[in-house]
Amino acid sequence: MVEHGLAIHVSWNPVTGCLHLCTYCWARRLALTRLKRHPHYAAHGFNPALNEKAFSRRFKPGEWVFVCDMGDLWGSWVPAEWILKVLERVRDFPSTTFFFLTKNPSRYLEFLGEMPGNVELGATVETNRDEGYSALSGAPSPSERLRAMMELEWPNKVVVVEPVLDFDLDGFVEALKRVKPSRVYIGYDNYGHRLPEPPLRKVELLVKRLKAFTAVHAKTLRRAWYEEAG
Ligand code: SF4
């Protein structure tokens, strides 16, 4: 979940489920535990599904809506009709801002001609390192995501570095500079997964370097699990 300090923040899940199978996925856990008796999750679990009921929901002007925090709307498996249906509904509320977040941002490129102006296009990129990444997630590699975000021409792009994984400082900063995001969120894993995360000092340096060219919203910043409490 991404917090946004600037407007009323709600989430909307017209499509749920995800096949990226990240080892640290909190949404899958939620769908299969606390939400398992909810009729939609009881029927579909965390498999990709269209949530027809969600399309009757209305939004207020000025609201900031996180679309699909319970899945990845832009996964390669999502039928184009589902995406177009969501974009059509987004177009009905031009004074509301809709925030998309994906681990497959190259899919944005397919729909740029249909994209309403009131959307922010976000990508989660936890590191710039591809090595070892496939043990943590089946999503496209971090470098592939960074390349797609560089290629994407959109006025309001967002990068979410969460849960942050160890990275190459210069390489990551340079890649993010080329993406030209209007803001970056950054934070550690909140659920004790013991991920290969960087030491706190390195993340603080990243934040400092990013602040030279974009807005940075720090989320959970703490010592890495293997660092001594000081
Ligand atoms: S991309 Fe997000 S929703 Fe999909 S498995 Fe990974 S953490 Fe879960």
mmCIF file of N, CA and C and ligand atoms in Angstrom, residues 18-22 24-28 46 69-72 103 137 139, ligand 1:
data_model
loop_
_atom_site.group_PDB
_atom_site.id
_atom_site.type_symbol
_atom_site.label_atom_id
_atom_site.label_comp_id
_atom_site.label_asym_id
_atom_site.label_seq_id
_atom_site.Cartn_x
_atom_site.Cartn_y
_atom_site.Cartn_z
ATOM 1 N N CYS A 18 -2.957 -11.696 -8.903
ATOM 2 C CA CYS A 18 -1.670 -11.443 -9.529
ATOM 3 C C CYS A 18 -0.901 -12.749 -9.647
ATOM 4 N N LEU A 19 -0.167 -12.866 -10.758
ATOM 5 C CA LEU A 19 0.612 -14.090 -10.986
ATOM 6 C C LEU A 19 2.121 -13.852 -10.908
ATOM 7 N N HIS A 20 2.533 -12.683 -10.401
ATOM 8 C CA HIS A 20 3.977 -12.438 -10.303
ATOM 9 C C HIS A 20 4.623 -13.263 -9.169
ATOM 10 N N LEU A 21 3.794 -13.673 -8.209
ATOM 11 C CA LEU A 21 4.251 -14.571 -7.137
ATOM 12 C C LEU A 21 5.462 -14.047 -6.355
ATOM 13 N N CYS A 22 5.423 -12.788 -5.990
ATOM 14 C CA CYS A 22 6.512 -12.251 -5.151
ATOM 15 C C CYS A 22 6.472 -12.951 -3.795
ATOM 16 N N TYR A 24 7.242 -11.865 -1.009
ATOM 17 C CA TYR A 24 6.877 -10.957 0.087
ATOM 18 C C TYR A 24 5.480 -10.361 -0.083
ATOM 19 N N CYS A 25 4.647 -10.932 -0.956
ATOM 20 C CA CYS A 25 3.350 -10.327 -1.293
ATOM 21 C C CYS A 25 2.393 -10.302 -0.091
ATOM 22 N N TRP A 26 2.019 -9.109 0.358
ATOM 23 C CA TRP A 26 1.052 -9.003 1.456
ATOM 24 C C TRP A 26 -0.377 -9.138 0.938
ATOM 25 N N ALA A 27 -0.621 -8.745 -0.320
ATOM 26 C CA ALA A 27 -1.989 -8.773 -0.865
ATOM 27 C C ALA A 27 -2.493 -10.214 -0.998
ATOM 28 N N ARG A 28 -1.616 -11.097 -1.466
ATOM 29 C CA ARG A 28 -2.012 -12.508 -1.588
ATOM 30 C C ARG A 28 -2.356 -13.077 -0.206
ATOM 31 N N PHE A 46 -6.672 -15.510 -5.032
ATOM 32 C CA PHE A 46 -5.790 -14.467 -5.567
ATOM 33 C C PHE A 46 -5.550 -14.673 -7.069
ATOM 34 N N ASP A 69 -4.751 -2.216 -5.585
ATOM 35 C CA ASP A 69 -3.682 -2.545 -4.634
ATOM 36 C C ASP A 69 -3.783 -4.022 -4.213
ATOM 37 N N MET A 70 -4.795 -4.733 -4.747
ATOM 38 C CA MET A 70 -4.936 -6.175 -4.467
ATOM 39 C C MET A 70 -4.641 -6.995 -5.719
ATOM 40 N N GLY A 71 -3.653 -6.557 -6.490
ATOM 41 C CA GLY A 71 -3.292 -7.303 -7.694
ATOM 42 C C GLY A 71 -2.486 -6.429 -8.634
ATOM 43 N N ASP A 72 -2.294 -6.914 -9.854
ATOM 44 C CA ASP A 72 -1.581 -6.120 -10.860
ATOM 45 C C ASP A 72 -2.449 -6.037 -12.110
ATOM 46 N N LYS A 103 4.184 -4.054 -11.717
ATOM 47 C CA LYS A 103 5.540 -4.565 -11.910
ATOM 48 C C LYS A 103 5.738 -4.954 -13.374
ATOM 49 N N SER A 137 10.754 -13.118 -7.097
ATOM 50 C CA SER A 137 9.542 -12.733 -7.823
ATOM 51 C C SER A 137 9.617 -13.192 -9.270
ATOM 52 N N ALA A 139 8.129 -11.480 -11.561
ATOM 53 C CA ALA A 139 7.836 -10.264 -12.344
ATOM 54 C C ALA A 139 8.971 -9.982 -13.325
HETATM 55 S S1 SF4 B 1 3.364 -7.784 -7.923
HETATM 56 FE FE1 SF4 B 1 2.388 -7.077 -6.048
HETATM 57 S S2 SF4 B 1 0.417 -8.134 -6.008
HETATM 58 FE FE2 SF4 B 1 1.694 -9.217 -7.474
HETATM 59 S S3 SF4 B 1 2.617 -10.907 -6.300
HETATM 60 FE FE3 SF4 B 1 4.039 -9.160 -6.318
HETATM 61 S S4 SF4 B 1 3.605 -8.031 -4.425
HETATM 62 FE FE4 SF4 B 1 1.840 -9.389 -4.849
#
